[in-house]
Amino acid sequence: MNARLDLPPRLALADRYTAVRSQTLALAAPLSEAECQVQSMPDASPVKWHLAHTTWFFETFVLATHVPGHRPFDPAFKVLFNSYYNGVGAQHPRAQRGLVTRPDLATVRAWRSVVDDQMATLLAMPLPPGVADLVELGLQHEQQHQELILTDVLHLLSCNPLAPVYLPLPPALASHPSVAPLQWIAQPGGLVDIGDAGSGFAFDNERPRHAQHLRPFALASRPVSQGEWAAFIADGGYADPRWWMSAGWDWVRQQQVGAPLHWRRSASDSAGWQVFSLRGLQPLQPDAPVCHIGWFEADAFARWHAAQHPGSPPSRLPTEAEWEHTAQAVWPQALAASNLLESGALRPLPAADEGGGLQQLAGDVWEWTASPYTAYPGYRPWAGAVGEYNGKFMVNQMVLRGGSCATPRSHIRASYRNFFPTDARWQFSGVRLARDA
Amino acid sequence: MNARLDLPPRLALADRYTAVRSQTLALAAPLSEAECQVQSMPDASPVKWHLAHTTWFFETFVLATHVPGHRPFDPAFKVLFNSYYNGVGAQHPRAQRGLVTRPDLATVRAWRSVVDDQMATLLAMPLPPGVADLVELGLQHEQQHQELILTDVLHLLSCNPLAPVYLPLPPALASHPSVAPLQWIAQPGGLVDIGDAGSGFAFDNERPRHAQHLRPFALASRPVSQGEWAAFIADGGYADPRWWMSAGWDWVRQQQVGAPLHWRRSASDSAGWQVFSLRGLQPLQPDAPVCHIGWFEADAFARWHAAQHPGSPPSRLPTEAEWEHTAQAVWPQALAASNLLESGALRPLPAADEGGGLQQLAGDVWEWTASPYTAYPGYRPWAGAVGEYNGKFMVNQMVLRGGSCATPRSHIRASYRNFFPTDARWQFSGVRLARDA
Amino acid sequence: MNARLDLPPRLALADRYTAVRSQTLALAAPLSEAECQVQSMPDASPVKWHLAHTTWFFETFVLATHVPGHRPFDPAFKVLFNSYYNGVGAQHPRAQRGLVTRPDLATVRAWRSVVDDQMATLLAMPLPPGVADLVELGLQHEQQHQELILTDVLHLLSCNPLAPVYLPLPPALASHPSVAPLQWIAQPGGLVDIGDAGSGFAFDNERPRHAQHLRPFALASRPVSQGEWAAFIADGGYADPRWWMSAGWDWVRQQQVGAPLHWRRSASDSAGWQVFSLRGLQPLQPDAPVCHIGWFEADAFARWHAAQHPGSPPSRLPTEAEWEHTAQAVWPQALAASNLLESGALRPLPAADEGGGLQQLAGDVWEWTASPYTAYPGYRPWAGAVGEYNGKFMVNQMVLRGGSCATPRSHIRASYRNFFPTDARWQFSGVRLARDA
Amino acid sequence: MNARLDLPPRLALADRYTAVRSQTLALAAPLSEAECQVQSMPDASPVKWHLAHTTWFFETFVLATHVPGHRPFDPAFKVLFNSYYNGVGAQHPRAQRGLVTRPDLATVRAWRSVVDDQMATLLAMPLPPGVADLVELGLQHEQQHQELILTDVLHLLSCNPLAPVYLPLPPALASHPSVAPLQWIAQPGGLVDIGDAGSGFAFDNERPRHAQHLRPFALASRPVSQGEWAAFIADGGYADPRWWMSAGWDWVRQQQVGAPLHWRRSASDSAGWQVFSLRGLQPLQPDAPVCHIGWFEADAFARWHAAQHPGSPPSRLPTEAEWEHTAQAVWPQALAASNLLESGALRPLPAADEGGGLQQLAGDVWEWTASPYTAYPGYRPWAGAVGEYNGKFMVNQMVLRGGSCATPRSHIRASYRNFFPTDARWQFSGVRLARDA
């Protein structure tokens, strides 16, 4: 799989269209028709739905609007595969996506093929104003769904007591280098600018670039490791209300949470834990970043960590401004060393010990921040139906930064804002600590 | 499909085994792998699960117990495909059957084939005592799941807004003969015997045969028709608490029930209704029995019907003793004229108008009775794990009688007791009225 | 309290009216205004509501209908204190009865007083036809609510961690006689008549008297004791699916049921249990009938009991016909020795050991039967709005027989049918075993 | 009531203790024992519980810790009236506070009296370090519960279909002055400081004072009025997904929200609406601030308002930094003109039209902001158990500013941060619009 996913970051639009679209199919390739059909929880979607909805995006927002005389593949699909765009019309209920067995997978693939041909024709001609941007948006949208395909499939397979494997683990990925010792990288703060400043693609929620005032702070050199998390569990971290937000403590007790999602007690493993992954059930990787934790857990860990180091400024989550300001300065190097989708690992890896400095800002695991997901000052949603893309979700969610081992390389940016509710755990989500200087 | 399902009612055990098992596969034949995988609600099961669980039954209760040295196809399947037998061990949670994508459909089919071969070997030899009974139980069990395959598939397809078709409607089945006028067939009652008296197969819940005292009563000559039900709706039947049990009235309002399951308002149809079926979306059949009603609805209709006929003894549901006593006398004729699975109609049909008498006691629709499902006096469950088959469900359910258009002919008996909770509607369930003499 | 409640069973109607109505007030006397206000669960009602609703019954069904020119105390009360009579009009939602703080308790008492005066005037004159029956129904209705006042107050007080006392335990009631050994009282069965045959008051659901055919059976001489129930618990009865109905097993696990309602583990008590009661927290009474069990538990105990006595016909619950047929023959003696409300014990007592025979058929605890609550053959509800009294509840409930320590003596009959769902436990409900002969 | 509540803002601590504690009793005075007992929803608490819990605070955090040899009034109350302090020990479940009928109201009042005597003795002596701060915290805590008493009582009374009155409306408050026209008050922004800077009491969440960078903005001169809200409803505001956050739109449909809490359709009123209040059911006040809206509604209104004014910068909610920076400059004047608890109005009033400028920043209604409730940079919770006061709620809530007609005057500050979840509506919550300059 690695070779196939090894894409250059920027291509001509038509080539990029082809590359992104075929990467989606590659991700679905190891799955049976049945595995592309099932929806394992309301938050997840069937792979077939992802294949269809990403196609719906191009048909609805590009072809139907910008190709005169365009006729849809099937008019019923406009409602059936609309996710949440009220401006486009009605939607099939989200929790019932898995019940739509027809159109079958072959029909959805045929639809993809027809739309791809129509898009190729369009992209071969001079584009009307704004269309290139819409196509790029569609590709970025499809890349988000690529990551969701992987996390949704992981969740589905995790529901099977037989612990099936999405792709076998290559021997080279089973080794366990030692984790780099955690360092605190100091930052002076001050009045800094965050938000997208470039001329390339960015989502509306990354704009406008604006000033924020930061106190001096320090960021951990790497994310919290699985071994550190095992120590948190062993110390009774999930059973002590001191570490938890009030709502987090209610959640821990009601849901009986006692470990990251996909961790399983193992009598046969010396660490006492195994981790279910896209590679099947595997030993704990003490030196790799912990993954599949919710915000409540990240926040609780920071408070526990602070109590273990009473002489230091208390550990906490970084704000997204602290995170982005720090990342801006080292982003090219971070990308160069990153474990993103194209690495083919499909799971977080231990950081290479290269003599210090910031590691793993890009890739491996999304990093929960202390920042609720809100509009930047001066934020304006895009005009038209795509204005529903980001703005209407700016409440009751927390920002994650940096991308994961399931994020395509041409999709991630230092200014990229991912967001999920505090109890979401099925994404590749981890945590990097911060503290006041 | 008709030809393949046209089985003689009784065969030698080995032949009968082959016939029943292949009939199950025939029912799954029109479905894709994805359609065999999905579970549309907790009460329903995936078709793949039905295929596996019926095989599990023979492997667990016959081969593993009675074939020396038997080795299971896959030891994990013992838990994975156990439905509810605590005596056998743990069970996969019912509501998560649809999430088990592996073993895939091909593997389950291969398992069926291996078990069928092993069963053929066993059945070719002299059988130890009790084994023939267990095999017959396994076949009766499989026939129950044949009906469930059809009702579960119907429910699954009904969740698709595109209203897909399981099998197209043959032109001959689209005709609409007139319904026979409803007659009241009087019965003298007295001290009568009900329960299975024969030497053939019967479930433990049909025994022992025992005496019950009946007052004189009358049974309707046929089930309530769809046209009569449309009149109940038009008269505001679902909006008037006078007709409903208290719990039924709560149910109607909370679930916003206003018509039988699968009825859909239609502006284009003169009757105002269309009915979703295994044949897709079809016009209302005013003269065919109403189907897919719950007990609360059957009971409410009877009370409404009584109010329409103030000079007569009030209409009500028959007790199962009244039903069975009446059916015993005419069972061979009822079977001869029946619309069961083998007719291939896959939906209830209008009764033929043949000059009166009891019609449609066998087939078309299961008929809700006034009788809660309880143990007959002197009831003893079977010994061993199969003792969990019926007895542990004898509370908070109501008895239905007579079989439906989805019931195999060699499965139904006059003494047969089906049972479902008062709000279950996804079975082929209808109602026949009774009244005091 | 005993003296005040020691009523003769039958009085002239006006005297009986006064006696019953004042008994209701006596039951509320130990409670504060706040304790009369609170509703501890949707199934229970506030005492103030009981005081009001019983008054509503006389105003609505007697005074408003049969006293020319009658003007209601407050027209708003017609809706506010209607329980479930759709024929009377709208109802205040049941689960929100405790939120109605106005009218306050003093106003409700004043209403009672005004209605009592109006009723006294009516009852002093010759009564129109049917009115005496309605008044008697109102009194029987009020007696049902007297028992509910006690069970609802017990539930409310049980929610307080301080375990408050409704009335202190008189020293004489704290003694512990030994339980009589359990005997099996054989009955020949045959075609017997059950249902009310008398000329006195009976609910519509006790009629008509009708024949039922019974096989020979035997009834336990007394209910199951608390000591026997403790043995069931100690043997793991709540943790073994063999004893339970499927729905009961789900209930036990989901609700984490491990003992009768109001039993509490006690390290300080040799029996390991204490029982919360209207007398506060008290030691287990090993020789008194077990109380506050649901039908699922009663049924499971019988199956466990059968397994402890493998050489005998299996223990089971009696049908209500078996129970009533047995009770008819000994009812006057049963009443004479009974622990009903008038005894003032307010909890079940050990049976006196008097040399054998049937004990405690009347009083102490309601006895769950094997019989679902359904209409007798030929049942007709009363005409008019009071026809909603019983008939609309005849589904998904089980019959209990015999009355309890909270049942008024003039209210109970051998033909009396009480009914509750299978998971109801806050009534004074116990169990007497039966078995085939 | 007005006179009694007319407190000077600052008193000597002992006098202030007496004044605040007696004000709590004054708020409970119009209520019966039953009305002090009932809990109308899990979010609300019984008045008796408020009376007890505020006393628990002084006994637990002041007397038990700082008075040698102190013995609690009743040791059981430590658990019974603990709200959420895990550092103090176990807690009675929040949703069951209304079920604790004993201790009764008289006992709770006696407890208050005993604790007040003990506190008076303590406060008459030189205080150990930190105790004065704890006492002030206890008084600020009690003032928060004073507001909650009013909002919880309003919710309780609103559940009564008879629409009872807490206190009658004085004639002077029934007049309807015209609303001041809405003006936009421009602010230059820049790097500003927010957070408490004073030497007086402030909660830990108001500190530390810190810099924030603001773009130029404008704040509305007054909150949105009821008349403006009625126009939003009339324009279909609750039925148009364009105005709503995605989660808000789900909430509107699931909860069937169509107006502020306590608004009721009225055929008899020309405005079509009546509003239930502590003064009973009253006509809509078109010129008074709208009240009892949730954050989702405030946010949706702003988006709708923006669409009504297409030529202007889009209306939005202010951030808390914008709000506080603006309020700091005018706070003394704002307080002087405010409608807080001491005014005795108990409901929002129309702004006086005084020729422009910012109005109603203090009092009338809490104003929802665009800011999630999070820790200020450098935030440290208080040491010890009172550290649970604020910090553990800093997630999934939104900040409100300015106080309401139920907030005591000596309790509110320009830096005061109130916070509630996005769907909370039973507080006196309204909205003031902002926009970019």
GROMACS .gro file of N, CA and C in nm, chain C residues 334-391:
model
  174
 1208ALA      N    1  -6.001  -1.774   5.682
 1208ALA     CA    2  -5.882  -1.698   5.639
 1208ALA      C    3  -5.893  -1.553   5.683
 1209LEU      N    4  -6.010  -1.495   5.663
 1209LEU     CA    5  -6.031  -1.357   5.704
 1209LEU      C    6  -6.017  -1.341   5.855
 1210ALA      N    7  -6.070  -1.437   5.927
 1210ALA     CA    8  -6.071  -1.426   6.073
 1210ALA      C    9  -5.929  -1.420   6.129
 1211ALA      N   10  -5.837  -1.491   6.064
 1211ALA     CA   11  -5.700  -1.498   6.116
 1211ALA      C   12  -5.606  -1.401   6.045
 1212SER      N   13  -5.662  -1.308   5.969
 1212SER     CA   14  -5.578  -1.234   5.874
 1212SER      C   15  -5.505  -1.115   5.936
 1213ASN      N   16  -5.394  -1.081   5.877
 1213ASN     CA   17  -5.319  -0.959   5.906
 1213ASN      C   18  -5.345  -0.860   5.792
 1214LEU      N   19  -5.455  -0.785   5.806
 1214LEU     CA   20  -5.491  -0.684   5.706
 1214LEU      C   21  -5.463  -0.545   5.766
 1215LEU      N   22  -5.505  -0.442   5.696
 1215LEU     CA   23  -5.474  -0.307   5.742
 1215LEU      C   24  -5.518  -0.284   5.886
 1216GLU      N   25  -5.635  -0.339   5.921
 1216GLU     CA   26  -5.693  -0.311   6.052
 1216GLU      C   27  -5.610  -0.369   6.166
 1217SER      N   28  -5.526  -0.466   6.139
 1217SER     CA   29  -5.442  -0.520   6.246
 1217SER      C   30  -5.339  -0.416   6.293
 1218GLY      N   31  -5.311  -0.320   6.207
 1218GLY     CA   32  -5.217  -0.216   6.245
 1218GLY      C   33  -5.071  -0.257   6.241
 1219ALA      N   34  -5.042  -0.377   6.195
 1219ALA     CA   35  -4.903  -0.421   6.192
 1219ALA      C   36  -4.823  -0.345   6.085
 1220LEU      N   37  -4.886  -0.324   5.973
 1220LEU     CA   38  -4.823  -0.253   5.860
 1220LEU      C   39  -4.702  -0.326   5.804
 1221ARG      N   40  -4.693  -0.452   5.835
 1221ARG     CA   41  -4.592  -0.537   5.770
 1221ARG      C   42  -4.635  -0.682   5.785
 1222PRO      N   43  -4.586  -0.770   5.696
 1222PRO     CA   44  -4.623  -0.912   5.706
 1222PRO      C   45  -4.572  -0.971   5.836
 1223LEU      N   46  -4.646  -1.066   5.890
 1223LEU     CA   47  -4.611  -1.130   6.017
 1223LEU      C   48  -4.593  -1.280   5.995
 1224PRO      N   49  -4.516  -1.345   6.083
 1224PRO     CA   50  -4.505  -1.491   6.072
 1224PRO      C   51  -4.641  -1.556   6.094
 1225ALA      N   52  -4.664  -1.664   6.025
 1225ALA     CA   53  -4.788  -1.738   6.043
 1225ALA      C   54  -4.788  -1.804   6.181
 1226ALA      N   55  -4.903  -1.806   6.243
 1226ALA     CA   56  -4.917  -1.881   6.368
 1226ALA      C   57  -4.912  -2.030   6.335
 1227ASP      N   58  -4.841  -2.106   6.416
 1227ASP     CA   59  -4.831  -2.252   6.392
 1227ASP      C   60  -4.945  -2.320   6.465
 1228GLU      N   61  -5.046  -2.352   6.389
 1228GLU     CA   62  -5.168  -2.403   6.453
 1228GLU      C   63  -5.201  -2.543   6.406
 1229GLY      N   64  -5.102  -2.622   6.379
 1229GLY     CA   65  -5.128  -2.761   6.347
 1229GLY      C   66  -5.165  -2.785   6.203
 1230GLY      N   67  -5.124  -2.696   6.113
 1230GLY     CA   68  -5.140  -2.727   5.973
 1230GLY      C   69  -5.258  -2.658   5.908
 1231GLY      N   70  -5.274  -2.684   5.781
 1231GLY     CA   71  -5.381  -2.623   5.705
 1231GLY      C   72  -5.334  -2.496   5.636
 1232LEU      N   73  -5.420  -2.442   5.554
 1232LEU     CA   74  -5.386  -2.323   5.475
 1232LEU      C   75  -5.380  -2.201   5.564
 1233GLN      N   76  -5.275  -2.127   5.552
 1233GLN     CA   77  -5.255  -2.008   5.633
 1233GLN      C   78  -5.227  -1.887   5.545
 1234GLN      N   79  -5.268  -1.772   5.596
 1234GLN     CA   80  -5.232  -1.644   5.537
 1234GLN      C   81  -5.282  -1.626   5.394
 1235LEU      N   82  -5.390  -1.694   5.358
 1235LEU     CA   83  -5.449  -1.667   5.225
 1235LEU      C   84  -5.497  -1.523   5.217
 1236ALA      N   85  -5.552  -1.475   5.326
 1236ALA     CA   86  -5.595  -1.335   5.330
 1236ALA      C   87  -5.491  -1.253   5.405
 1237GLY      N   88  -5.449  -1.143   5.346
 1237GLY     CA   89  -5.361  -1.051   5.416
 1237GLY      C   90  -5.214  -1.084   5.408
 1238ASP      N   91  -5.135  -1.013   5.487
 1238ASP     CA   92  -4.988  -1.025   5.490
 1238ASP      C   93  -4.925  -0.980   5.360
 1239VAL      N   94  -4.929  -1.063   5.256
 1239VAL     CA   95  -4.872  -1.024   5.126
 1239VAL      C   96  -4.965  -1.066   5.012
 1240TRP      N   97  -4.974  -0.982   4.910
 1240TRP     CA   98  -5.036  -1.023   4.786
 1240TRP      C   99  -4.954  -1.136   4.726
 1241GLU      N  100  -5.021  -1.234   4.666
 1241GLU     CA  101  -4.950  -1.351   4.615
 1241GLU      C  102  -4.955  -1.352   4.462
 1242TRP      N  103  -4.836  -1.340   4.402
 1242TRP     CA  104  -4.827  -1.347   4.256
 1242TRP      C  105  -4.879  -1.482   4.206
 1243THR      N  106  -4.952  -1.480   4.097
 1243THR     CA  107  -4.998  -1.606   4.036
 1243THR      C  108  -4.934  -1.623   3.898
 1244ALA      N  109  -4.955  -1.740   3.841
 1244ALA     CA  110  -4.907  -1.770   3.706
 1244ALA      C  111  -4.997  -1.708   3.599
 1245SER      N  112  -5.101  -1.638   3.639
 1245SER     CA  113  -5.204  -1.596   3.543
 1245SER      C  114  -5.187  -1.453   3.497
 1246PRO      N  115  -5.173  -1.434   3.366
 1246PRO     CA  116  -5.183  -1.298   3.313
 1246PRO      C  117  -5.323  -1.243   3.340
 1247TYR      N  118  -5.330  -1.114   3.354
 1247TYR     CA  119  -5.457  -1.047   3.382
 1247TYR      C  120  -5.533  -1.029   3.252
 1248THR      N  121  -5.639  -1.108   3.234
 1248THR     CA  122  -5.720  -1.099   3.112
 1248THR      C  123  -5.867  -1.097   3.151
 1249ALA      N  124  -5.949  -1.073   3.052
 1249ALA     CA  125  -6.094  -1.071   3.074
 1249ALA      C  126  -6.146  -1.213   3.095
 1250TYR      N  127  -6.236  -1.228   3.192
 1250TYR     CA  128  -6.306  -1.356   3.206
 1250TYR      C  129  -6.397  -1.375   3.084
 1251PRO      N  130  -6.426  -1.500   3.048
 1251PRO     CA  131  -6.518  -1.523   2.935
 1251PRO      C  132  -6.653  -1.457   2.963
 1252GLY      N  133  -6.699  -1.378   2.869
 1252GLY     CA  134  -6.826  -1.308   2.887
 1252GLY      C  135  -6.812  -1.176   2.960
 1253TYR      N  136  -6.690  -1.134   2.990
 1253TYR     CA  137  -6.667  -1.007   3.061
 1253TYR      C  138  -6.728  -0.889   2.987
 1254ARG      N  139  -6.796  -0.803   3.061
 1254ARG     CA  140  -6.844  -0.676   3.005
 1254ARG      C  141  -6.804  -0.564   3.100
 1255PRO      N  142  -6.732  -0.462   3.051
 1255PRO     CA  143  -6.703  -0.348   3.139
 1255PRO      C  144  -6.832  -0.277   3.178
 1256TRP      N  145  -6.826  -0.206   3.294
 1256TRP     CA  146  -6.940  -0.123   3.332
 1256TRP      C  147  -6.969  -0.021   3.222
 1257ALA      N  148  -7.093   0.024   3.216
 1257ALA     CA  149  -7.129   0.129   3.119
 1257ALA      C  150  -7.073   0.263   3.166
 1258GLY      N  151  -7.049   0.352   3.072
 1258GLY     CA  152  -7.009   0.488   3.105
 1258GLY      C  153  -6.860   0.498   3.135
 1259ALA      N  154  -6.823   0.614   3.190
 1259ALA     CA  155  -6.682   0.644   3.211
 1259ALA      C  156  -6.617   0.546   3.309
 1260VAL      N  157  -6.693   0.496   3.407
 1260VAL     CA  158  -6.632   0.401   3.501
 1260VAL      C  159  -6.599   0.268   3.432
 1261GLY      N  160  -6.642   0.251   3.309
 1261GLY     CA  161  -6.602   0.133   3.233
 1261GLY      C  162  -6.452   0.131   3.206
 1262GLU      N  163  -6.385   0.245   3.224
 1262GLU     CA  164  -6.239   0.247   3.208
 1262GLU      C  165  -6.167   0.196   3.333
 1263TYR      N  166  -6.246   0.161   3.435
 1263TYR     CA  167  -6.184   0.129   3.565
 1263TYR      C  168  -6.084   0.014   3.553
 1264ASN      N  169  -6.124  -0.094   3.490
 1264ASN     CA  170  -6.042  -0.216   3.493
 1264ASN      C  171  -6.005  -0.267   3.354
 1265GLY      N  172  -6.102  -0.262   3.261
 1265GLY     CA  173  -6.084  -0.335   3.136
 1265GLY      C  174  -5.963  -0.292   3.056
   0.00000   0.00000   0.00000
